[in-house]
């Protein structure tokens, strides 16, 4: 049996007929950017994410970057984020001229709120907690700490669309949330895309300006901006896929539970916080024989990934600012974690095949 790590073509089949019709409609409409599809997608995303405002942008990195810019984060400021995230959580901070600072993660491999205060100083302007792998971080506690020091919380929700913490959608706890529509995310389009959630009207207005050259209308520029927009074709595809997202997330949760029940005596499983609704963008298991297990599975046709083999603070781009051992839990993840295939079109037979082969590795 061959089990790829992702299967985007299978998901495309679900929307293919409707999408091809839409594509033709859009072509004939002559309206390709910031049109009806984009506006309708923003309204539907706002409802799905339980957020007052949604602004679509060109990608998930821009979503985070534009929130930082709109809040005035820049040179001289520090922003705290998780060292075990995807690089974008960190480079968006650098792109504003501010400095990224890190705080280690806890047993759910998200920012550890109890370690946060140690990383805050008078230059700290914001915190970007990440809901990594679709598992909500301890966002309420993080917001409490931030509130005490009067600093912004910007949620990196790129991997967590549909996730909830204590019944409330991620992206609605902080001042804003950044989401990605990259093909590999739980809601992915056929290229790059992203969006911002916020309940703050002024922030929403500033981001609408920033994403479109700073323009208020066709001719009047209110502030220097950028070009970061989602085009009509991607918005139309996003709308069609959004209809299935609840169902897809449920299926992914079902697979995660099957993996958990079958494998927890063999490997450490990601420890999601209680009373959270996790959408399992990735399913991470932990073992000190990670590389051998990865090989064992590959030889049996099962493709796995590592999220991520080099923690951000140890990347070359950081020019040796940090040494090994700076953030032990993040480093533990990079050397011991393995992500198993998990996506809505993965059927039970394949899930069982993965389970049998993880077991056979440990039983050998
Ligand atoms: C994917 C991702 C991003 C960036 O999204 P893009 O759309 O690829 O720019 C940011 N943060 C995290 C945690 C991600 O996984």
mmCIF file of C-alpha atoms and ligand atoms in Angstrom:
data_model
loop_
_atom_site.group_PDB
_atom_site.id
_atom_site.type_symbol
_atom_site.label_atom_id
_atom_site.label_comp_id
_atom_site.label_asym_id
_atom_site.label_seq_id
_atom_site.Cartn_x
_atom_site.Cartn_y
_atom_site.Cartn_z
ATOM 1 C CA UNK A 1 0.000 0.000 0.000
ATOM 2 C CA UNK A 2 1.198 3.532 -0.812
ATOM 3 C CA UNK A 3 0.194 6.287 1.595
ATOM 4 C CA UNK A 4 1.285 9.793 0.627
ATOM 5 C CA UNK A 5 1.679 12.410 3.364
ATOM 6 C CA UNK A 6 -0.979 14.587 1.724
ATOM 7 C CA UNK A 7 -3.456 13.997 -1.107
ATOM 8 C CA UNK A 8 -4.641 17.343 -2.433
ATOM 9 C CA UNK A 9 -5.945 15.981 -5.727
ATOM 10 C CA UNK A 10 -8.470 13.781 -3.880
ATOM 11 C CA UNK A 11 -9.845 16.858 -2.088
ATOM 12 C CA UNK A 12 -10.074 18.772 -5.357
ATOM 13 C CA UNK A 13 -12.399 16.107 -6.765
ATOM 14 C CA UNK A 14 -15.012 17.096 -4.164
ATOM 15 C CA UNK A 15 -15.350 20.633 -5.562
ATOM 16 C CA UNK A 16 -14.145 20.134 -9.148
ATOM 17 C CA UNK A 17 -17.432 20.463 -11.047
ATOM 18 C CA UNK A 18 -18.610 23.523 -9.134
ATOM 19 C CA UNK A 19 -15.187 25.117 -9.357
ATOM 20 C CA UNK A 20 -14.923 24.744 -13.136
ATOM 21 C CA UNK A 21 -18.306 26.472 -13.519
ATOM 22 C CA UNK A 22 -17.199 29.255 -11.171
ATOM 23 C CA UNK A 23 -13.962 29.710 -13.058
ATOM 24 C CA UNK A 24 -15.886 30.321 -16.256
ATOM 25 C CA UNK A 25 -18.255 32.746 -14.507
ATOM 26 C CA UNK A 26 -15.349 34.725 -13.091
ATOM 27 C CA UNK A 27 -13.610 34.833 -16.459
ATOM 28 C CA UNK A 28 -16.747 36.227 -18.063
ATOM 29 C CA UNK A 29 -17.375 38.726 -15.250
ATOM 30 C CA UNK A 30 -14.168 40.687 -15.914
ATOM 31 C CA UNK A 31 -13.845 41.249 -12.133
ATOM 32 C CA UNK A 32 -10.688 39.476 -10.939
ATOM 33 C CA UNK A 33 -9.516 41.206 -7.762
ATOM 34 C CA UNK A 34 -11.483 42.440 -4.702
ATOM 35 C CA UNK A 35 -14.830 41.515 -6.231
ATOM 36 C CA UNK A 36 -17.963 39.693 -5.111
ATOM 37 C CA UNK A 37 -16.297 36.332 -4.456
ATOM 38 C CA UNK A 38 -13.782 37.920 -2.119
ATOM 39 C CA UNK A 39 -16.462 39.870 -0.227
ATOM 40 C CA UNK A 40 -18.690 36.791 0.094
ATOM 41 C CA UNK A 41 -15.728 34.642 1.238
ATOM 42 C CA UNK A 42 -14.841 37.209 3.910
ATOM 43 C CA UNK A 43 -18.417 37.199 5.225
ATOM 44 C CA UNK A 44 -18.540 33.388 5.292
ATOM 45 C CA UNK A 45 -15.136 33.138 6.987
ATOM 46 C CA UNK A 46 -16.235 35.700 9.591
ATOM 47 C CA UNK A 47 -19.213 33.502 10.412
ATOM 48 C CA UNK A 48 -17.137 30.307 10.452
ATOM 49 C CA UNK A 49 -14.421 31.835 12.652
ATOM 50 C CA UNK A 50 -16.934 33.709 14.859
ATOM 51 C CA UNK A 51 -15.101 36.951 14.212
ATOM 52 C CA UNK A 52 -16.603 40.416 13.601
ATOM 53 C CA UNK A 53 -14.270 41.200 10.708
ATOM 54 C CA UNK A 54 -12.329 39.134 8.197
ATOM 55 C CA UNK A 55 -9.899 40.630 5.694
ATOM 56 C CA UNK A 56 -8.422 38.329 3.042
ATOM 57 C CA UNK A 57 -4.790 38.836 2.012
ATOM 58 C CA UNK A 58 -2.213 37.215 -0.283
ATOM 59 C CA UNK A 59 -0.897 34.605 2.201
ATOM 60 C CA UNK A 60 -0.761 33.665 5.870
ATOM 61 C CA UNK A 61 2.583 35.358 6.455
ATOM 62 C CA UNK A 62 1.178 38.657 5.193
ATOM 63 C CA UNK A 63 -1.793 38.192 7.510
ATOM 64 C CA UNK A 64 0.554 38.252 10.522
ATOM 65 C CA UNK A 65 2.852 40.907 9.030
ATOM 66 C CA UNK A 66 0.003 43.317 8.244
ATOM 67 C CA UNK A 67 -1.423 42.998 11.758
ATOM 68 C CA UNK A 68 2.013 43.876 13.192
ATOM 69 C CA UNK A 69 2.356 46.826 10.776
ATOM 70 C CA UNK A 70 -1.137 48.106 11.538
ATOM 71 C CA UNK A 71 -0.329 48.003 15.267
ATOM 72 C CA UNK A 72 2.820 50.036 14.691
ATOM 73 C CA UNK A 73 5.321 47.321 15.614
ATOM 74 C CA UNK A 74 8.751 48.241 14.238
ATOM 75 C CA UNK A 75 12.450 48.887 14.936
ATOM 76 C CA UNK A 76 13.389 48.813 18.622
ATOM 77 C CA UNK A 77 10.425 46.588 19.523
ATOM 78 C CA UNK A 78 10.541 42.958 20.562
ATOM 79 C CA UNK A 79 7.891 40.348 19.784
ATOM 80 C CA UNK A 80 7.768 36.986 21.563
ATOM 81 C CA UNK A 81 6.886 33.823 19.667
ATOM 82 C CA UNK A 82 7.358 30.031 19.740
ATOM 83 C CA UNK A 83 10.729 28.619 18.595
ATOM 84 C CA UNK A 84 9.134 25.359 17.353
ATOM 85 C CA UNK A 85 6.807 26.996 14.811
ATOM 86 C CA UNK A 86 7.079 27.375 11.066
ATOM 87 C CA UNK A 87 9.572 30.127 10.148
ATOM 88 C CA UNK A 88 6.896 32.611 9.122
ATOM 89 C CA UNK A 89 5.805 33.225 12.746
ATOM 90 C CA UNK A 90 9.249 34.680 13.232
ATOM 91 C CA UNK A 91 10.333 36.296 9.962
ATOM 92 C CA UNK A 92 7.228 38.498 9.885
ATOM 93 C CA UNK A 93 8.592 40.093 13.068
ATOM 94 C CA UNK A 94 11.996 40.650 11.441
ATOM 95 C CA UNK A 95 10.253 42.098 8.362
ATOM 96 C CA UNK A 96 8.769 44.927 10.483
ATOM 97 C CA UNK A 97 12.247 45.809 11.809
ATOM 98 C CA UNK A 98 11.425 44.413 15.260
ATOM 99 C CA UNK A 99 13.344 41.580 16.978
ATOM 100 C CA UNK A 100 11.882 38.107 17.542
ATOM 101 C CA UNK A 101 12.284 36.711 21.064
ATOM 102 C CA UNK A 102 11.412 33.174 22.050
ATOM 103 C CA UNK A 103 9.798 31.416 24.937
ATOM 104 C CA UNK A 104 9.841 27.631 25.303
ATOM 105 C CA UNK A 105 6.799 25.436 24.756
ATOM 106 C CA UNK A 106 4.966 23.170 27.232
ATOM 107 C CA UNK A 107 3.791 19.551 26.965
ATOM 108 C CA UNK A 108 1.251 20.505 24.271
ATOM 109 C CA UNK A 109 4.166 21.975 22.306
ATOM 110 C CA UNK A 110 2.658 25.446 22.369
ATOM 111 C CA UNK A 111 3.941 28.548 24.218
ATOM 112 C CA UNK A 112 4.261 27.864 27.933
ATOM 113 C CA UNK A 113 2.347 30.692 29.685
ATOM 114 C CA UNK A 114 4.335 30.146 32.900
ATOM 115 C CA UNK A 115 7.581 30.969 31.088
ATOM 116 C CA UNK A 116 6.218 33.997 29.284
ATOM 117 C CA UNK A 117 6.887 36.644 31.921
ATOM 118 C CA UNK A 118 10.579 35.765 31.902
ATOM 119 C CA UNK A 119 10.768 36.835 28.251
ATOM 120 C CA UNK A 120 8.902 40.148 28.657
ATOM 121 C CA UNK A 121 10.753 43.440 29.101
ATOM 122 C CA UNK A 122 10.087 47.137 28.404
ATOM 123 C CA UNK A 123 10.715 46.669 24.668
ATOM 124 C CA UNK A 124 8.161 43.860 24.315
ATOM 125 C CA UNK A 125 5.352 45.093 22.080
ATOM 126 C CA UNK A 126 3.483 41.895 21.239
ATOM 127 C CA UNK A 127 3.258 38.114 21.594
ATOM 128 C CA UNK A 128 2.549 35.795 18.669
ATOM 129 C CA UNK A 129 1.370 32.513 20.185
ATOM 130 C CA UNK A 130 0.935 29.721 17.643
ATOM 131 C CA UNK A 131 -1.856 27.144 17.653
ATOM 132 C CA UNK A 132 0.597 24.617 16.288
ATOM 133 C CA UNK A 133 -0.629 21.505 14.473
ATOM 134 C CA UNK A 134 -4.226 22.690 14.941
ATOM 135 C CA UNK A 135 -4.013 22.380 18.716
ATOM 136 C CA UNK A 136 -5.075 25.497 20.626
ATOM 137 C CA UNK A 137 -2.423 26.958 22.905
ATOM 138 C CA UNK A 138 -3.248 28.178 26.444
ATOM 139 C CA UNK A 139 -4.564 31.342 24.857
ATOM 140 C CA UNK A 140 -6.563 32.645 27.847
ATOM 141 C CA UNK A 141 -3.568 32.528 30.160
ATOM 142 C CA UNK A 142 -1.354 34.066 27.495
ATOM 143 C CA UNK A 143 -3.849 36.931 27.056
ATOM 144 C CA UNK A 144 -3.945 37.422 30.831
ATOM 145 C CA UNK A 145 -0.165 37.770 31.024
ATOM 146 C CA UNK A 146 -0.151 40.110 28.013
ATOM 147 C CA UNK A 147 -2.948 42.194 29.531
ATOM 148 C CA UNK A 148 -0.935 42.686 32.709
ATOM 149 C CA UNK A 149 1.886 44.284 30.682
ATOM 150 C CA UNK A 150 -0.303 46.041 28.107
ATOM 151 C CA UNK A 151 1.095 44.149 25.125
ATOM 152 C CA UNK A 152 -0.736 42.865 22.059
ATOM 153 C CA UNK A 153 -1.556 39.218 21.388
ATOM 154 C CA UNK A 154 -1.598 38.225 17.716
ATOM 155 C CA UNK A 155 -2.648 34.626 17.218
ATOM 156 C CA UNK A 156 -0.919 32.556 14.557
ATOM 157 C CA UNK A 157 -3.870 30.426 13.428
ATOM 158 C CA UNK A 158 -2.290 29.272 10.160
ATOM 159 C CA UNK A 159 -2.641 25.610 11.164
ATOM 160 C CA UNK A 160 -5.811 25.886 13.214
ATOM 161 C CA UNK A 161 -8.871 27.003 11.249
ATOM 162 C CA UNK A 162 -11.936 25.677 13.084
ATOM 163 C CA UNK A 163 -10.088 25.000 16.349
ATOM 164 C CA UNK A 164 -11.621 26.189 19.611
ATOM 165 C CA UNK A 165 -10.386 26.844 23.120
ATOM 166 C CA UNK A 166 -13.120 26.488 25.788
ATOM 167 C CA UNK A 167 -15.778 26.742 23.101
ATOM 168 C CA UNK A 168 -14.416 29.901 21.532
ATOM 169 C CA UNK A 169 -12.784 30.067 18.088
ATOM 170 C CA UNK A 170 -9.062 30.663 17.841
ATOM 171 C CA UNK A 171 -8.272 34.042 16.336
ATOM 172 C CA UNK A 172 -10.832 35.844 18.536
ATOM 173 C CA UNK A 173 -8.852 35.982 21.803
ATOM 174 C CA UNK A 174 -6.089 38.390 20.832
ATOM 175 C CA UNK A 175 -6.324 41.695 18.952
ATOM 176 C CA UNK A 176 -6.126 39.728 15.689
ATOM 177 C CA UNK A 177 -5.541 36.297 14.182
ATOM 178 C CA UNK A 178 -3.556 35.379 11.066
ATOM 179 C CA UNK A 179 -4.743 32.415 8.972
ATOM 180 C CA UNK A 180 -3.186 30.736 5.931
ATOM 181 C CA UNK A 181 -4.994 29.291 2.912
ATOM 182 C CA UNK A 182 -1.824 27.620 1.604
ATOM 183 C CA UNK A 183 -2.675 24.345 -0.178
ATOM 184 C CA UNK A 184 -1.316 22.255 2.711
ATOM 185 C CA UNK A 185 -3.445 23.902 5.412
ATOM 186 C CA UNK A 186 -6.795 22.506 6.597
ATOM 187 C CA UNK A 187 -8.555 24.967 4.262
ATOM 188 C CA UNK A 188 -6.254 25.339 1.277
ATOM 189 C CA UNK A 189 -6.706 27.015 -2.089
ATOM 190 C CA UNK A 190 -4.871 26.396 -5.367
ATOM 191 C CA UNK A 191 -2.000 28.733 -4.623
ATOM 192 C CA UNK A 192 -1.241 31.215 -1.872
ATOM 193 C CA UNK A 193 -3.857 32.908 0.274
ATOM 194 C CA UNK A 194 -4.566 34.055 3.803
ATOM 195 C CA UNK A 195 -6.854 36.119 6.000
ATOM 196 C CA UNK A 196 -7.067 38.078 9.208
ATOM 197 C CA UNK A 197 -9.709 37.848 11.922
ATOM 198 C CA UNK A 198 -10.317 40.719 14.302
ATOM 199 C CA UNK A 199 -13.106 42.161 16.421
ATOM 200 C CA UNK A 200 -11.391 45.556 16.363
ATOM 201 C CA UNK A 201 -12.974 47.896 13.813
ATOM 202 C CA UNK A 202 -10.045 50.322 13.619
ATOM 203 C CA UNK A 203 -7.549 47.471 13.084
ATOM 204 C CA UNK A 204 -9.783 45.994 10.357
ATOM 205 C CA UNK A 205 -9.923 49.362 8.611
ATOM 206 C CA UNK A 206 -6.146 49.865 8.763
ATOM 207 C CA UNK A 207 -5.525 46.387 7.343
ATOM 208 C CA UNK A 208 -7.965 47.006 4.497
ATOM 209 C CA UNK A 209 -5.872 50.064 3.641
ATOM 210 C CA UNK A 210 -2.531 48.289 4.029
ATOM 211 C CA UNK A 211 -3.440 45.360 1.775
ATOM 212 C CA UNK A 212 -4.439 47.631 -1.104
ATOM 213 C CA UNK A 213 -1.688 50.272 -1.561
ATOM 214 C CA UNK A 214 -3.026 52.310 1.353
ATOM 215 C CA UNK A 215 -6.007 53.283 -0.797
ATOM 216 C CA UNK A 216 -9.340 54.256 0.717
ATOM 217 C CA UNK A 217 -10.932 54.361 -2.710
ATOM 218 C CA UNK A 218 -9.614 54.324 -6.269
ATOM 219 C CA UNK A 219 -7.605 57.536 -5.900
ATOM 220 C CA UNK A 220 -7.045 58.515 -2.267
ATOM 221 C CA UNK A 221 -4.069 57.055 -0.387
ATOM 222 C CA UNK A 222 -4.358 57.362 3.412
ATOM 223 C CA UNK A 223 -1.008 55.754 4.356
ATOM 224 C CA UNK A 224 1.807 53.857 2.606
ATOM 225 C CA UNK A 225 0.659 50.325 2.012
ATOM 226 C CA UNK A 226 1.354 47.063 0.246
ATOM 227 C CA UNK A 227 -0.200 44.873 -2.403
ATOM 228 C CA UNK A 228 -1.542 41.813 -0.584
ATOM 229 C CA UNK A 229 -4.898 40.626 -1.878
ATOM 230 C CA UNK A 230 -6.695 37.344 -2.505
ATOM 231 C CA UNK A 231 -7.903 37.044 -6.086
ATOM 232 C CA UNK A 232 -11.427 36.062 -7.111
ATOM 233 C CA UNK A 233 -10.478 32.576 -8.358
ATOM 234 C CA UNK A 234 -8.894 31.616 -5.023
ATOM 235 C CA UNK A 235 -11.783 33.152 -3.079
ATOM 236 C CA UNK A 236 -14.301 31.159 -5.135
ATOM 237 C CA UNK A 237 -12.397 27.926 -4.522
ATOM 238 C CA UNK A 238 -12.073 28.760 -0.820
ATOM 239 C CA UNK A 239 -15.841 29.296 -0.588
ATOM 240 C CA UNK A 240 -16.577 25.916 -2.166
ATOM 241 C CA UNK A 241 -14.162 24.108 0.140
ATOM 242 C CA UNK A 242 -15.327 25.972 3.241
ATOM 243 C CA UNK A 243 -18.699 24.215 2.865
ATOM 244 C CA UNK A 244 -16.999 20.898 3.663
ATOM 245 C CA UNK A 245 -14.538 22.118 6.292
ATOM 246 C CA UNK A 246 -16.566 21.151 9.371
ATOM 247 C CA UNK A 247 -16.992 17.653 7.982
ATOM 248 C CA UNK A 248 -13.308 17.436 7.003
ATOM 249 C CA UNK A 249 -12.159 18.590 10.426
ATOM 250 C CA UNK A 250 -14.452 15.995 12.064
ATOM 251 C CA UNK A 251 -12.938 13.235 9.948
ATOM 252 C CA UNK A 252 -9.445 14.356 10.847
ATOM 253 C CA UNK A 253 -10.379 14.308 14.559
ATOM 254 C CA UNK A 254 -11.749 10.778 14.109
ATOM 255 C CA UNK A 255 -8.425 9.676 12.587
ATOM 256 C CA UNK A 256 -6.486 11.388 15.393
ATOM 257 C CA UNK A 257 -8.551 9.517 18.000
ATOM 258 C CA UNK A 258 -7.983 6.203 16.223
ATOM 259 C CA UNK A 259 -4.223 6.848 16.104
ATOM 260 C CA UNK A 260 -4.211 7.918 19.752
ATOM 261 C CA UNK A 261 -6.078 4.871 21.055
ATOM 262 C CA UNK A 262 -3.972 2.448 19.058
ATOM 263 C CA UNK A 263 -0.540 3.974 19.572
ATOM 264 C CA UNK A 264 -0.414 5.584 23.003
ATOM 265 C CA UNK A 265 1.198 2.542 24.594
ATOM 266 C CA UNK A 266 3.970 2.647 21.977
ATOM 267 C CA UNK A 267 4.770 6.330 21.580
ATOM 268 C CA UNK A 268 4.200 9.659 23.273
ATOM 269 C CA UNK A 269 1.238 11.452 21.700
ATOM 270 C CA UNK A 270 0.748 15.195 21.527
ATOM 271 C CA UNK A 271 -0.965 16.307 24.720
ATOM 272 C CA UNK A 272 -3.821 18.645 23.666
ATOM 273 C CA UNK A 273 -5.285 20.873 26.392
ATOM 274 C CA UNK A 274 -8.528 19.676 27.968
ATOM 275 C CA UNK A 275 -11.729 21.405 26.808
ATOM 276 C CA UNK A 276 -10.160 22.342 23.514
ATOM 277 C CA UNK A 277 -11.332 21.423 20.028
ATOM 278 C CA UNK A 278 -8.181 20.515 18.109
ATOM 279 C CA UNK A 279 -8.258 20.188 14.329
ATOM 280 C CA UNK A 280 -5.030 18.161 13.968
ATOM 281 C CA UNK A 281 -3.343 19.890 11.067
ATOM 282 C CA UNK A 282 -0.538 17.457 11.860
ATOM 283 C CA UNK A 283 -0.500 14.351 14.042
ATOM 284 C CA UNK A 284 2.772 14.275 15.965
ATOM 285 C CA UNK A 285 4.130 11.248 17.774
ATOM 286 C CA UNK A 286 7.343 11.265 19.808
ATOM 287 C CA UNK A 287 10.008 8.599 20.065
ATOM 288 C CA UNK A 288 13.768 8.645 20.544
ATOM 289 C CA UNK A 289 14.026 6.258 17.574
ATOM 290 C CA UNK A 290 12.367 8.775 15.301
ATOM 291 C CA UNK A 291 14.704 8.476 12.305
ATOM 292 C CA UNK A 292 14.600 4.664 12.305
ATOM 293 C CA UNK A 293 10.806 4.703 12.582
ATOM 294 C CA UNK A 294 10.589 7.169 9.685
ATOM 295 C CA UNK A 295 12.698 4.803 7.559
ATOM 296 C CA UNK A 296 10.730 1.752 8.619
ATOM 297 C CA UNK A 297 7.487 3.421 7.516
ATOM 298 C CA UNK A 298 8.963 4.733 4.269
ATOM 299 C CA UNK A 299 10.073 1.217 3.305
ATOM 300 C CA UNK A 300 6.434 0.150 3.724
ATOM 301 C CA UNK A 301 5.069 2.911 1.504
ATOM 302 C CA UNK A 302 4.107 5.351 4.271
ATOM 303 C CA UNK A 303 5.312 8.915 3.837
ATOM 304 C CA UNK A 304 5.856 10.931 7.027
ATOM 305 C CA UNK A 305 7.258 14.395 7.782
ATOM 306 C CA UNK A 306 9.084 16.202 10.573
ATOM 307 C CA UNK A 307 7.628 19.445 11.916
ATOM 308 C CA UNK A 308 10.229 20.842 12.125
ATOM 309 C CA UNK A 309 13.727 19.311 12.088
ATOM 310 C CA UNK A 310 15.496 22.601 12.959
ATOM 311 C CA UNK A 311 13.905 24.882 15.567
ATOM 312 C CA UNK A 312 13.845 28.535 14.492
ATOM 313 C CA UNK A 313 16.345 29.753 17.091
ATOM 314 C CA UNK A 314 18.960 27.298 15.769
ATOM 315 C CA UNK A 315 18.505 28.171 12.080
ATOM 316 C CA UNK A 316 21.527 29.620 10.253
ATOM 317 C CA UNK A 317 19.666 32.872 9.696
ATOM 318 C CA UNK A 318 19.939 33.549 13.434
ATOM 319 C CA UNK A 319 23.758 33.747 13.110
ATOM 320 C CA UNK A 320 24.506 31.698 16.250
ATOM 321 C CA UNK A 321 22.606 34.096 18.526
ATOM 322 C CA UNK A 322 21.281 31.047 20.382
ATOM 323 C CA UNK A 323 23.013 27.861 21.444
ATOM 324 C CA UNK A 324 21.729 24.306 21.700
ATOM 325 C CA UNK A 325 19.806 23.908 24.952
ATOM 326 C CA UNK A 326 18.213 27.386 24.908
ATOM 327 C CA UNK A 327 14.689 25.979 24.550
ATOM 328 C CA UNK A 328 14.820 22.288 25.554
ATOM 329 C CA UNK A 329 11.195 21.362 24.784
ATOM 330 C CA UNK A 330 11.297 22.883 21.312
ATOM 331 C CA UNK A 331 14.591 21.086 20.652
ATOM 332 C CA UNK A 332 13.175 17.811 21.997
ATOM 333 C CA UNK A 333 10.349 18.138 19.462
ATOM 334 C CA UNK A 334 12.760 18.687 16.573
ATOM 335 C CA UNK A 335 14.725 15.512 17.339
ATOM 336 C CA UNK A 336 11.953 13.199 18.555
ATOM 337 C CA UNK A 337 8.745 14.052 16.709
ATOM 338 C CA UNK A 338 7.322 12.457 13.607
ATOM 339 C CA UNK A 339 4.108 13.496 11.828
ATOM 340 C CA UNK A 340 1.914 10.682 10.514
ATOM 341 C CA UNK A 341 -0.342 11.134 7.454
ATOM 342 C CA UNK A 342 -3.661 12.713 8.471
ATOM 343 C CA UNK A 343 -6.228 14.180 6.066
ATOM 344 C CA UNK A 344 -9.954 13.824 5.444
ATOM 345 C CA UNK A 345 -9.642 11.488 2.422
ATOM 346 C CA UNK A 346 -7.455 8.988 4.319
ATOM 347 C CA UNK A 347 -9.710 5.941 4.726
ATOM 348 C CA UNK A 348 -9.864 3.513 7.676
ATOM 349 C CA UNK A 349 -7.991 0.803 5.843
ATOM 350 C CA UNK A 350 -5.041 3.142 5.367
ATOM 351 C CA UNK A 351 -5.198 4.442 8.932
ATOM 352 C CA UNK A 352 -5.031 0.819 10.129
ATOM 353 C CA UNK A 353 -2.117 0.127 7.813
ATOM 354 C CA UNK A 354 -0.200 3.047 9.354
ATOM 355 C CA UNK A 355 -1.021 1.817 12.862
ATOM 356 C CA UNK A 356 0.036 -1.776 12.116
ATOM 357 C CA UNK A 357 3.353 -0.588 10.755
ATOM 358 C CA UNK A 358 4.132 1.729 13.675
ATOM 359 C CA UNK A 359 3.351 -1.200 15.996
ATOM 360 C CA UNK A 360 5.500 -3.633 13.998
ATOM 361 C CA UNK A 361 8.472 -1.269 14.407
ATOM 362 C CA UNK A 362 8.228 -1.335 18.205
ATOM 363 C CA UNK A 363 7.356 -5.016 18.431
ATOM 364 C CA UNK A 364 10.365 -6.071 16.340
HETATM 365 C C1 LIG B 1 1.854 28.141 6.949
HETATM 366 C C2 LIG B 1 2.167 28.909 8.152
HETATM 367 C C3 LIG B 1 2.360 30.298 8.120
HETATM 368 C C4 LIG B 1 2.451 31.101 6.862
HETATM 369 O O1 LIG B 1 1.435 30.915 5.963
HETATM 370 P P1 LIG B 1 1.728 31.147 4.400
HETATM 371 O O2 LIG B 1 0.360 31.199 3.820
HETATM 372 O O3 LIG B 1 2.527 29.975 3.933
HETATM 373 O O4 LIG B 1 2.461 32.434 4.258
HETATM 374 C C5 LIG B 1 2.541 30.964 9.324
HETATM 375 N N1 LIG B 1 2.585 30.300 10.491
HETATM 376 C C6 LIG B 1 2.434 28.963 10.558
HETATM 377 C C7 LIG B 1 2.458 28.298 11.889
HETATM 378 C C8 LIG B 1 2.233 28.222 9.391
HETATM 379 O O5 LIG B 1 2.088 26.896 9.467
#
